[in-house]
CSV table of C-alpha atoms in Angstrom, one decimal:
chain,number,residue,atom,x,y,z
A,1,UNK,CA,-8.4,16.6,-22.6
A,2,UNK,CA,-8.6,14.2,-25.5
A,3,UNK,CA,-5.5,12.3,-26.4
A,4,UNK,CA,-4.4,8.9,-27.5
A,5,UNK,CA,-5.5,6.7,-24.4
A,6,UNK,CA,-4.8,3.4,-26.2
A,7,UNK,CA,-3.0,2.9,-29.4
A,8,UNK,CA,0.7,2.3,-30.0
A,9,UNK,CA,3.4,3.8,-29.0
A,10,UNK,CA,6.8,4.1,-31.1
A,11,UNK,CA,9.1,4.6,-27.8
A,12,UNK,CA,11.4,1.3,-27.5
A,13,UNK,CA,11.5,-1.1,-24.2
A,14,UNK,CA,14.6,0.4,-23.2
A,15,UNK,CA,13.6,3.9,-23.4
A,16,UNK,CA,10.5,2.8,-21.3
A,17,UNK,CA,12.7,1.3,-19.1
A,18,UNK,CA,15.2,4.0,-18.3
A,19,UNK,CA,12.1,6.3,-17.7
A,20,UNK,CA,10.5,3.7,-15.1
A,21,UNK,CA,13.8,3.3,-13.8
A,22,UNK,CA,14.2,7.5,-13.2
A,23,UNK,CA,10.4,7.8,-12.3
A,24,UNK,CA,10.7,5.1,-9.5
A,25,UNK,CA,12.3,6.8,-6.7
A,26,UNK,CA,10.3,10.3,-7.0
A,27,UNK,CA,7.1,7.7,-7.2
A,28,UNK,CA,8.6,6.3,-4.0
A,29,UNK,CA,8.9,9.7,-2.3
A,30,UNK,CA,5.7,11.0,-3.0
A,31,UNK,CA,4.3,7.4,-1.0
A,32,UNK,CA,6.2,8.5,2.0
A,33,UNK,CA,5.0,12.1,1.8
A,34,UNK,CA,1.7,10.6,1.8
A,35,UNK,CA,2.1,8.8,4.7
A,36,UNK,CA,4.1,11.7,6.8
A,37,UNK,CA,1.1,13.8,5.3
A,38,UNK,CA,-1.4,11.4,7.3
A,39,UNK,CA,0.8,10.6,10.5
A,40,UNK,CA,2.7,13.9,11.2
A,41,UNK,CA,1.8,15.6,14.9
A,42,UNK,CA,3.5,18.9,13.6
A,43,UNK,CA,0.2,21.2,14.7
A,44,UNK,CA,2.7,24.4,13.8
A,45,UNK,CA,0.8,26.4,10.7
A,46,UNK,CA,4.4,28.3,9.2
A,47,UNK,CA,6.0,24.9,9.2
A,48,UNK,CA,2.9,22.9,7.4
A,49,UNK,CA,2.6,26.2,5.0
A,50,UNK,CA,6.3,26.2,4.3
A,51,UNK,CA,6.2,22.2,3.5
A,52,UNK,CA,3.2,22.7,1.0
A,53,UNK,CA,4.9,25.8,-1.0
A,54,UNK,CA,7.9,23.6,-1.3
A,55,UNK,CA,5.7,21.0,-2.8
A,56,UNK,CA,3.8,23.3,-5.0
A,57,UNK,CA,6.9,24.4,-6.5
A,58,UNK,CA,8.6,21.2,-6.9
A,59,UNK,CA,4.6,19.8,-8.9
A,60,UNK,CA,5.1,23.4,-10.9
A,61,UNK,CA,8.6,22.1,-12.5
A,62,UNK,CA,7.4,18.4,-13.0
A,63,UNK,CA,4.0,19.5,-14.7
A,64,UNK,CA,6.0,22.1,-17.2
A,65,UNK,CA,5.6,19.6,-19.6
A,66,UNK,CA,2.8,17.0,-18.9
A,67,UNK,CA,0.3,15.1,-21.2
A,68,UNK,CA,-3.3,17.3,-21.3
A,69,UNK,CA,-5.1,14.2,-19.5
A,70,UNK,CA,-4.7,10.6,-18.2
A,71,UNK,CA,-1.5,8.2,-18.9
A,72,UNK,CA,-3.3,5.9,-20.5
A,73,UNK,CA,-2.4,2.6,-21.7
A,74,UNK,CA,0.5,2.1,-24.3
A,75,UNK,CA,2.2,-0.9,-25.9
A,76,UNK,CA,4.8,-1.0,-28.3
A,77,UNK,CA,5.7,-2.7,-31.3
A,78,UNK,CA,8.1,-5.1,-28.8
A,79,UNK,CA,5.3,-6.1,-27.1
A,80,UNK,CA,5.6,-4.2,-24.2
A,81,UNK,CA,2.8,-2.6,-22.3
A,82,UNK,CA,3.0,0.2,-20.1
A,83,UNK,CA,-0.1,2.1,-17.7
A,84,UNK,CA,1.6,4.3,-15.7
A,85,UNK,CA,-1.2,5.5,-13.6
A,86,UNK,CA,-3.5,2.8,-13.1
A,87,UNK,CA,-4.4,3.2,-9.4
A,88,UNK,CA,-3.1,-0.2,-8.2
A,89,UNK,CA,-0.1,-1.5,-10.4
A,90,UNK,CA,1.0,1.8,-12.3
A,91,UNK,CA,4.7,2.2,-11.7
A,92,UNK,CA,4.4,6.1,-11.3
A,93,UNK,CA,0.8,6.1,-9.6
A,94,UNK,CA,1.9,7.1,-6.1
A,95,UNK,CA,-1.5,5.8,-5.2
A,96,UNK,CA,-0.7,2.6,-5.8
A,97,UNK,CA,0.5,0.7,-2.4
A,98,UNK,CA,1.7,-0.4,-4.8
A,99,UNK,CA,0.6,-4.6,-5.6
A,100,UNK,CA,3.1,-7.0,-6.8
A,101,UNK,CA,2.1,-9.6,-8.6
A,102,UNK,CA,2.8,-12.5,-10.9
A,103,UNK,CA,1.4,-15.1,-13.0
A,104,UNK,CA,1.7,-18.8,-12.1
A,105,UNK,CA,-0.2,-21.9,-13.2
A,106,UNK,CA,-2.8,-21.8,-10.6
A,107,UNK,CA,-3.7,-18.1,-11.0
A,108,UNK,CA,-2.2,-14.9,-10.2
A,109,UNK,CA,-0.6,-14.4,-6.8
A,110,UNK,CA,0.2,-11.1,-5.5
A,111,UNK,CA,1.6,-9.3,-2.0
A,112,UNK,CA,1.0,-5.5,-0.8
A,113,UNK,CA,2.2,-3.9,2.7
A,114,UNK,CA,-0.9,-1.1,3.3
A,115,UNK,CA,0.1,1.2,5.5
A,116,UNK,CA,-1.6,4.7,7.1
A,117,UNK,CA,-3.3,5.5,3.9
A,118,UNK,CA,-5.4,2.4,3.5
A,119,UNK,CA,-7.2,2.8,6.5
A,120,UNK,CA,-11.1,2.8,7.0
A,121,UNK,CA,-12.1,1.5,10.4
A,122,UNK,CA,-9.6,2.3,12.9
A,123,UNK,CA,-6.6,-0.1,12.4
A,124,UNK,CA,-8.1,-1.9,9.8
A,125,UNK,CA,-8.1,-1.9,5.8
A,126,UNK,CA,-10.7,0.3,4.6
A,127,UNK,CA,-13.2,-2.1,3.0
A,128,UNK,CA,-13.5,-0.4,-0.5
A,129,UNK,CA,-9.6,-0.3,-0.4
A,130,UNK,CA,-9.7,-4.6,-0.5
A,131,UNK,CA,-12.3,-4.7,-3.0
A,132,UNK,CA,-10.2,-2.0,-5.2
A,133,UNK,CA,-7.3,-4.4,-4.8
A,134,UNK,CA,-9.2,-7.9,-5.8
A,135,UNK,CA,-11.1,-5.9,-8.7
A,136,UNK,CA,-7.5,-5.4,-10.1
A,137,UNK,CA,-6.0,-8.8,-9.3
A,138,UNK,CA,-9.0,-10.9,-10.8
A,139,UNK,CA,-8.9,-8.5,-13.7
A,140,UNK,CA,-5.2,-10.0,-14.1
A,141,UNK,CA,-6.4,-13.8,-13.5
A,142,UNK,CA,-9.3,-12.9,-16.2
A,143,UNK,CA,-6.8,-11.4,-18.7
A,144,UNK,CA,-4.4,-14.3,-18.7
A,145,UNK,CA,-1.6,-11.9,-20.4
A,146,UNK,CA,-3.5,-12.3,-23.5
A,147,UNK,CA,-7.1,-10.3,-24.3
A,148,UNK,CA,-8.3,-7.2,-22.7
A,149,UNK,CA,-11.1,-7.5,-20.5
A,150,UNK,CA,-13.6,-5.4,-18.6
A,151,UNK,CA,-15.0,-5.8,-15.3
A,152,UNK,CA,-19.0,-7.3,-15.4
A,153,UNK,CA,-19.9,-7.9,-11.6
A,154,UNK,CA,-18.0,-7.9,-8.9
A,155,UNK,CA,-19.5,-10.1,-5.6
A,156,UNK,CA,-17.3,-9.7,-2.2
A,157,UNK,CA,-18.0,-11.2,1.3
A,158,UNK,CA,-16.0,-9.8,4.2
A,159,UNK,CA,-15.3,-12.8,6.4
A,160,UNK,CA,-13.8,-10.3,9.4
A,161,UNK,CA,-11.6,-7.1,9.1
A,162,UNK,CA,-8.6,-6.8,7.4
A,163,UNK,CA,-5.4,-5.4,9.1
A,164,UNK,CA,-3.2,-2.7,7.8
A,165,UNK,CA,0.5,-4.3,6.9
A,166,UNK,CA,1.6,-6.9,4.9
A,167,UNK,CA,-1.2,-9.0,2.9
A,168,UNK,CA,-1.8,-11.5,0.1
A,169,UNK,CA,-4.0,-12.2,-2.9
A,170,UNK,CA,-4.9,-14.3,-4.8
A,171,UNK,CA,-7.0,-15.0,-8.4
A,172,UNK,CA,-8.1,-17.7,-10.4
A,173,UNK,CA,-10.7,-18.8,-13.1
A,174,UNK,CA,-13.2,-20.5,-12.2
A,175,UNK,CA,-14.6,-21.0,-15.8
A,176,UNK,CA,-14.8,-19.4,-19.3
A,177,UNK,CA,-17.5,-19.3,-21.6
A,178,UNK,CA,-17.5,-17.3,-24.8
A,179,UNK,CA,-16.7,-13.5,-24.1
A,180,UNK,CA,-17.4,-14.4,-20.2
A,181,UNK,CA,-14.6,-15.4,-17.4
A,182,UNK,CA,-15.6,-16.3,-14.0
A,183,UNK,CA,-12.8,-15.5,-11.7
A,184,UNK,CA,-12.5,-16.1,-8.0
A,185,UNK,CA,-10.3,-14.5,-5.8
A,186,UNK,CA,-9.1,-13.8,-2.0
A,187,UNK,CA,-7.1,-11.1,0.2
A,188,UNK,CA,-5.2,-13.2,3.5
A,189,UNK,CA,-3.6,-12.1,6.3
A,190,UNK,CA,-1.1,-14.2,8.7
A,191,UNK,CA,-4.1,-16.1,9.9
A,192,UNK,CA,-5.9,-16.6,6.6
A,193,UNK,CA,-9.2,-15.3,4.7
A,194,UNK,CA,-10.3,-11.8,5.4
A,195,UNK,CA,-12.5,-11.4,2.0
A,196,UNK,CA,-13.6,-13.4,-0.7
A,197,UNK,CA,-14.4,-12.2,-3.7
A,198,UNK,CA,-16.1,-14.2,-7.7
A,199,UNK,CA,-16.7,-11.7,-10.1
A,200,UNK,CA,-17.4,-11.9,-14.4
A,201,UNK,CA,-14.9,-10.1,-16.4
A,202,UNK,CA,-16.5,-9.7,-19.9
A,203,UNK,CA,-14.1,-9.3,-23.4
A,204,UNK,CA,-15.2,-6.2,-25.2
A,205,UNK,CA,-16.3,-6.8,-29.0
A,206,UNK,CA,-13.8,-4.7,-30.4
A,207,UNK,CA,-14.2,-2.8,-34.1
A,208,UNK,CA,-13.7,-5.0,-37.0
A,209,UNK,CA,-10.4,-4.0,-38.4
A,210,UNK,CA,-11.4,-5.0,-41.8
A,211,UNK,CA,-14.9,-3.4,-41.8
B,1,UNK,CA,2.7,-0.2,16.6
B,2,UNK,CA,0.2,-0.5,18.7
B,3,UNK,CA,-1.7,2.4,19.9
B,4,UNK,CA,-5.0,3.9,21.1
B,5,UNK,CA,-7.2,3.6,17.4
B,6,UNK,CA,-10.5,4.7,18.9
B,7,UNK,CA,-10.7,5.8,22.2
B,8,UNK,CA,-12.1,9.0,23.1
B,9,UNK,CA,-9.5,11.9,22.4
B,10,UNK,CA,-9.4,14.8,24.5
B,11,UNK,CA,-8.4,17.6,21.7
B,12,UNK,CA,-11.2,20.2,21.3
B,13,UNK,CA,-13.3,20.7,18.4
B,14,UNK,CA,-11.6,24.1,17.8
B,15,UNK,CA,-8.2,23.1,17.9
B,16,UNK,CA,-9.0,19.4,16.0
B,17,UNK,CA,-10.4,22.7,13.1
B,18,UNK,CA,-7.3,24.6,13.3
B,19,UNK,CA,-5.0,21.3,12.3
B,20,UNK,CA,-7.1,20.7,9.8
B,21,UNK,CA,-7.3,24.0,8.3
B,22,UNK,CA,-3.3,24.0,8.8
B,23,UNK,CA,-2.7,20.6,6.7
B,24,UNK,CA,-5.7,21.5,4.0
B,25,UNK,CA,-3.0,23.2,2.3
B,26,UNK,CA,-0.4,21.0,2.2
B,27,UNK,CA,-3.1,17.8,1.3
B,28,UNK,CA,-4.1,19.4,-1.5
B,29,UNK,CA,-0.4,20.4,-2.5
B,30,UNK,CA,0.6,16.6,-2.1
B,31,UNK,CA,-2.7,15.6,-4.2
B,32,UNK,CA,-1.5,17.4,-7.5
B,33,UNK,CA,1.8,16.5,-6.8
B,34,UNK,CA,0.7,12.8,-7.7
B,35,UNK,CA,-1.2,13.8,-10.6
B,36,UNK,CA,2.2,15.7,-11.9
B,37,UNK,CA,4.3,12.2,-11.2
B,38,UNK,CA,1.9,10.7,-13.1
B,39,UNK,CA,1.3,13.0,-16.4
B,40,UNK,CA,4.7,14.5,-16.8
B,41,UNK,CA,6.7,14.8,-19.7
B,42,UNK,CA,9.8,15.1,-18.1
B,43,UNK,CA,12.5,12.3,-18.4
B,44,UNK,CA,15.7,14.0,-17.5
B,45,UNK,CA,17.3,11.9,-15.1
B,46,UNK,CA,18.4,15.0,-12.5
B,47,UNK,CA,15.7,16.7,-12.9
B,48,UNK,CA,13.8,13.8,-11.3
B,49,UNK,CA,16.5,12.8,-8.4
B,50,UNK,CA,16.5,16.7,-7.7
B,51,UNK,CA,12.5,16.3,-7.0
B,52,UNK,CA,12.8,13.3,-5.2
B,53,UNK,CA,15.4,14.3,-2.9
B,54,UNK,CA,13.3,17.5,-2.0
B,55,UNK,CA,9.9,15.4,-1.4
B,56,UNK,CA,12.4,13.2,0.8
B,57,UNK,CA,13.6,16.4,3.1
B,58,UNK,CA,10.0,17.2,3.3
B,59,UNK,CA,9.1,14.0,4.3
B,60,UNK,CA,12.0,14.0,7.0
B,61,UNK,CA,10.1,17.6,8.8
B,62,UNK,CA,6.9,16.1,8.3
B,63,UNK,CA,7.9,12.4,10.1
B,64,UNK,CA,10.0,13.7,12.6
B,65,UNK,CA,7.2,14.0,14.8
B,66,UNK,CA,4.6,11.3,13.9
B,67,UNK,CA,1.8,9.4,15.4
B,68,UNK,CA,3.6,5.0,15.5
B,69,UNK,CA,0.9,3.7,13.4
B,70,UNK,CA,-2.3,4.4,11.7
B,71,UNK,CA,-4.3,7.5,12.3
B,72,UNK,CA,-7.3,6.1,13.1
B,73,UNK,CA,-10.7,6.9,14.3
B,74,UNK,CA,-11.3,9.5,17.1
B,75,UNK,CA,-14.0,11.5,19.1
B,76,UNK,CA,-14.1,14.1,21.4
B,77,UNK,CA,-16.9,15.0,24.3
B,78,UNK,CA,-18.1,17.9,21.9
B,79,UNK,CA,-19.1,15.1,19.6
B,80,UNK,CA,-16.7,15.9,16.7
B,81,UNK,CA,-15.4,12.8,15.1
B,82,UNK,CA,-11.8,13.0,12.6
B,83,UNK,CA,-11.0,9.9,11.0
B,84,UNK,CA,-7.4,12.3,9.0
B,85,UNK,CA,-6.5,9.0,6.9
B,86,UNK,CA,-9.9,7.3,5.6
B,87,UNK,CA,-8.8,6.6,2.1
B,88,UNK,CA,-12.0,8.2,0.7
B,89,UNK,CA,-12.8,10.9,3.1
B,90,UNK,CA,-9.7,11.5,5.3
B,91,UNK,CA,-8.7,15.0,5.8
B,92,UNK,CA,-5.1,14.8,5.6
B,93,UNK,CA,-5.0,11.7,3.0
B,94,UNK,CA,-3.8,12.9,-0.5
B,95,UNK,CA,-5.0,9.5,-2.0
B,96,UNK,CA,-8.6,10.4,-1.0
B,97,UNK,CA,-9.7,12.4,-4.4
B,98,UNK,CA,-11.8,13.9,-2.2
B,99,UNK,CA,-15.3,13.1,-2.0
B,100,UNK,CA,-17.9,15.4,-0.6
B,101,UNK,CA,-20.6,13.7,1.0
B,102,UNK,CA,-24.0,15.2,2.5
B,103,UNK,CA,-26.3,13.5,4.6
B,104,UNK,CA,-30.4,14.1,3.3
B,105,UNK,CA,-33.9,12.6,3.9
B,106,UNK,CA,-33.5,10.1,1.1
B,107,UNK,CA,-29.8,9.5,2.1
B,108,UNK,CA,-26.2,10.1,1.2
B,109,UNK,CA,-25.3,12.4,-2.3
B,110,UNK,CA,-21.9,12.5,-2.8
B,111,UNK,CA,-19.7,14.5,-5.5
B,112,UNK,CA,-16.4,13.3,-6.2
B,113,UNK,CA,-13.5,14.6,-9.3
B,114,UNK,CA,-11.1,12.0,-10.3
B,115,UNK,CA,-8.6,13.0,-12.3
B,116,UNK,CA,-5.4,10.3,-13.6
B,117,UNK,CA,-4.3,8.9,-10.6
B,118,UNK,CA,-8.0,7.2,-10.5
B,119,UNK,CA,-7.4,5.4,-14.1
B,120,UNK,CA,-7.7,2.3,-14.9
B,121,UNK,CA,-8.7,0.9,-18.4
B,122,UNK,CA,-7.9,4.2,-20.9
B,123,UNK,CA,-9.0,7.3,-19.6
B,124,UNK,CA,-11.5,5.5,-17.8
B,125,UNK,CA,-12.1,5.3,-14.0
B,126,UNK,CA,-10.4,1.7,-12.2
B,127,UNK,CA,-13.0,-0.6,-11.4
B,128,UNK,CA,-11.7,-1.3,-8.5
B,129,UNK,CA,-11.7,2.7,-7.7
B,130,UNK,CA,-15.6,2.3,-8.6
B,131,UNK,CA,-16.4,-0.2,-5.7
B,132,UNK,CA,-14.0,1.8,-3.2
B,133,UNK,CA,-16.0,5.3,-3.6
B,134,UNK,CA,-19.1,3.2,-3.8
B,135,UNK,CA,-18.2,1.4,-0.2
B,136,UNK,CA,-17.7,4.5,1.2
B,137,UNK,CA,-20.6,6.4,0.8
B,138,UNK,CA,-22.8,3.0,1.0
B,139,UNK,CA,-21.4,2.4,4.7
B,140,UNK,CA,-22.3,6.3,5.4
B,141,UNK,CA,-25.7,5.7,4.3
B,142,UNK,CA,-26.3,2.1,6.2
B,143,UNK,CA,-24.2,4.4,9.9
B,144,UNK,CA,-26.8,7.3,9.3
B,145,UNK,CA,-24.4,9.0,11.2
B,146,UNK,CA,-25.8,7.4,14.4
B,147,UNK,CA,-23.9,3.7,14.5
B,148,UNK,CA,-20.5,2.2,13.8
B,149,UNK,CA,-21.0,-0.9,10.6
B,150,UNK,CA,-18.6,-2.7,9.0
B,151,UNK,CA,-19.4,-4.2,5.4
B,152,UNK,CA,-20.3,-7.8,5.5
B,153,UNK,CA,-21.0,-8.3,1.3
B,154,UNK,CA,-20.9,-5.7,-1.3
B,155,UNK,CA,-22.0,-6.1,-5.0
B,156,UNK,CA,-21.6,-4.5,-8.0
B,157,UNK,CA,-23.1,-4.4,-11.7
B,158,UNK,CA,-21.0,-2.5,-13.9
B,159,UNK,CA,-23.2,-1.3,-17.0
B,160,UNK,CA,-20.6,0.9,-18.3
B,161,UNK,CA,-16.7,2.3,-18.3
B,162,UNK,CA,-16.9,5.5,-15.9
B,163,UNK,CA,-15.1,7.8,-17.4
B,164,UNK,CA,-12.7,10.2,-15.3
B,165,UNK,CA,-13.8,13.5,-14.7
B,166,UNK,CA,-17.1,14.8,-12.4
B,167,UNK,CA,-19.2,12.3,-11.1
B,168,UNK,CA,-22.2,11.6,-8.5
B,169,UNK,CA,-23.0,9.0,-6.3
B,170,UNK,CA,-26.2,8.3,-4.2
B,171,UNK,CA,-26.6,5.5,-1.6
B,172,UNK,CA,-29.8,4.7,0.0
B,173,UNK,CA,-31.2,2.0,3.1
B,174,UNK,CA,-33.4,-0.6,1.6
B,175,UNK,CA,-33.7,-2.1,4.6
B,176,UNK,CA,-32.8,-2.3,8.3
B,177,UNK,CA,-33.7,-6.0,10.4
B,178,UNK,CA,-31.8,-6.5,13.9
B,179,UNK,CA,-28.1,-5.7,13.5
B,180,UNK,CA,-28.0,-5.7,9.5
B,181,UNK,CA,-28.8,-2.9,7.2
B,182,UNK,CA,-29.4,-3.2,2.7
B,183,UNK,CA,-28.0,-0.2,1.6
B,184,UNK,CA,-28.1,0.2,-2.6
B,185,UNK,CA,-26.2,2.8,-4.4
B,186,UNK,CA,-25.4,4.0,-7.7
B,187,UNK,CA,-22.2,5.7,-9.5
B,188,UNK,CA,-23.4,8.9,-12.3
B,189,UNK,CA,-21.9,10.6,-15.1
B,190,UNK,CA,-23.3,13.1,-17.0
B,191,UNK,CA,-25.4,10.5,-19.4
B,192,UNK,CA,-26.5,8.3,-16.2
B,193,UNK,CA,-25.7,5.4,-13.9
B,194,UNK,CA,-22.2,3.8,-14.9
B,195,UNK,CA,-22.2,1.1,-11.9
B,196,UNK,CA,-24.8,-0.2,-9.5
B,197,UNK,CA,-24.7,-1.4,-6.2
B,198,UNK,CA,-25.8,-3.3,-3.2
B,199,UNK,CA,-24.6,-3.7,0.2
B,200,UNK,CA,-25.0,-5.3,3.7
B,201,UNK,CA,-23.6,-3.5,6.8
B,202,UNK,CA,-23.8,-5.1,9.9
B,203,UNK,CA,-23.5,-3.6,13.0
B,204,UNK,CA,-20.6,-5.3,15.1
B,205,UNK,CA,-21.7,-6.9,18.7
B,206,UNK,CA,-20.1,-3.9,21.1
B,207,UNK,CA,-18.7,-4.9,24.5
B,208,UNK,CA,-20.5,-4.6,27.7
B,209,UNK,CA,-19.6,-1.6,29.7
B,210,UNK,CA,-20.8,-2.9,32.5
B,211,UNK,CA,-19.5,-6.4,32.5
């Protein structure tokens, strides 16, 4: 299982790119057979049998070749960084809703459509499945595309419930203090707050490279 | 997309069995089929469109007969309940790792693998993944499979990465007073607790039948 989770990589941006790029619709497809997975009203047991040997067979030629664990986190010597299976944001984690984010001055805002899969109360976002998606988003506000950080505590309040379909975030710092980074953060629907969330993102004291 | 989320559901218990015996299969299938877009090696453009378009024909069967929305939360007069896409417990969800859960006299134990789709900092569980599982089982403990709650805060203490692989969890009521219930809970690996947490549920104000 052990293998190099987070050191650099020698494969250039564009290579990374044309693999994201090939990767993106079969990501895309497996999201939809997730769905139809959850949603279908075929009852008829040759026809569900028939659609899982078909997927077995198709998971049997992708993992011929496969890493022994985890993606991991790479960057290369351009500067790019790539986590290919990070549960919200990884571009071939069909997990992932996925989130799209970006960085602005006031914080990092971000959009995700949640459909069948999301659910916990009937209708509505499952609760852990909002608090999975604000972890990740003020873990981006706390980073600040510069320093790695790990999450400390995480605090949410859920005003009311959330619905399933299109939603936005949002992330900011709230203050900074040594290796600590207050972060504050929400998830809105059409008619505004459904959860709040304030959580401490710590820095890791990492090795001493010269030691 | 509107439709009925949570009324009661004539199907019987035997046939709601049967279905779910028929798409346990197929789940599981679509479960490592993630993993495999996630860890493989493969970058031949072809050889990835082929896959895709295959998932997509399945997808087509599978969605050609398909609830509108959301599966939902149903009952049937025998008393079964089937929530099929709960994130973290849904029988038919792929993206639910799964957990397995057991109700005892000092409250819920739960048992959960999470391979790399679950990943967030290197070869370490998401945080965010942490506080989903933890939700779950925490709102399991605080219904005591006798009441319908909904989480009104959540907090977490994260003392260390999780790493991916086997791992425990064990909620517990702290306290019940009117409507609200203090559940605590805890996330194990092999060396110990990784992430703490407490929780209030509260118990939403039901209609009046009779009004």
């Amino acid at each position: 299982m052990k293998h190099d989770l987070f050191s650099p990589d020698p494969t250039p941006t564009a290579e990374i790119e044309r693999i994201e790029a090939a990767y993106a619709p079969l990501t895309d497809a497996v999201r939809k057979l997730i769905d139809a997975t959850i949603r279908s009203t075929i009852t008829d047991e040759a026809t569900l049998a028939d659609a899982a040997a078909q997927i077995t067979a198709i998971t049997e030629k992708l993992a011929s070749e496969q890493l022994p664990g985890a993606a991991g986190v790479h960057f290369n010597d351009e500067g790019r960084v790539w986590n290919w299976g990070n549960t919200v944001v990884g571009q071939r984690n069909a997990v992932a809703p996925p989130l799209r984010s970006e960085h602005r001055a006031d914080g990092v805002h971000a959009q995700v459509s949640l459909g069948a899969a999301y659910e916990g109360p009937p209708g509505l976002v499952h609760g852990g499945v909002t608090a999975l998606l604000l972890d990740q988003v003020m873990g981006q506000a706390a980073a600040d595309r510069r320093r790695v950080l790990m999450t400390g505590t995480l605090k949410l309040r859920y005003r009311r419930g959330t619905p399933l379909g299109d939603l936005r975030l949002r992330a900011w710092i709230e203050s900074e203090s040594g290796r600590k980074v207050r972060v504050r953060a929400g998830i809105y629907d059409a008619d505004g707050l459904t959860v709040e969330a304030e959580g401490l993102f710590i820095e890791p004291r990492m090795p001493d490279a010269g030691a």
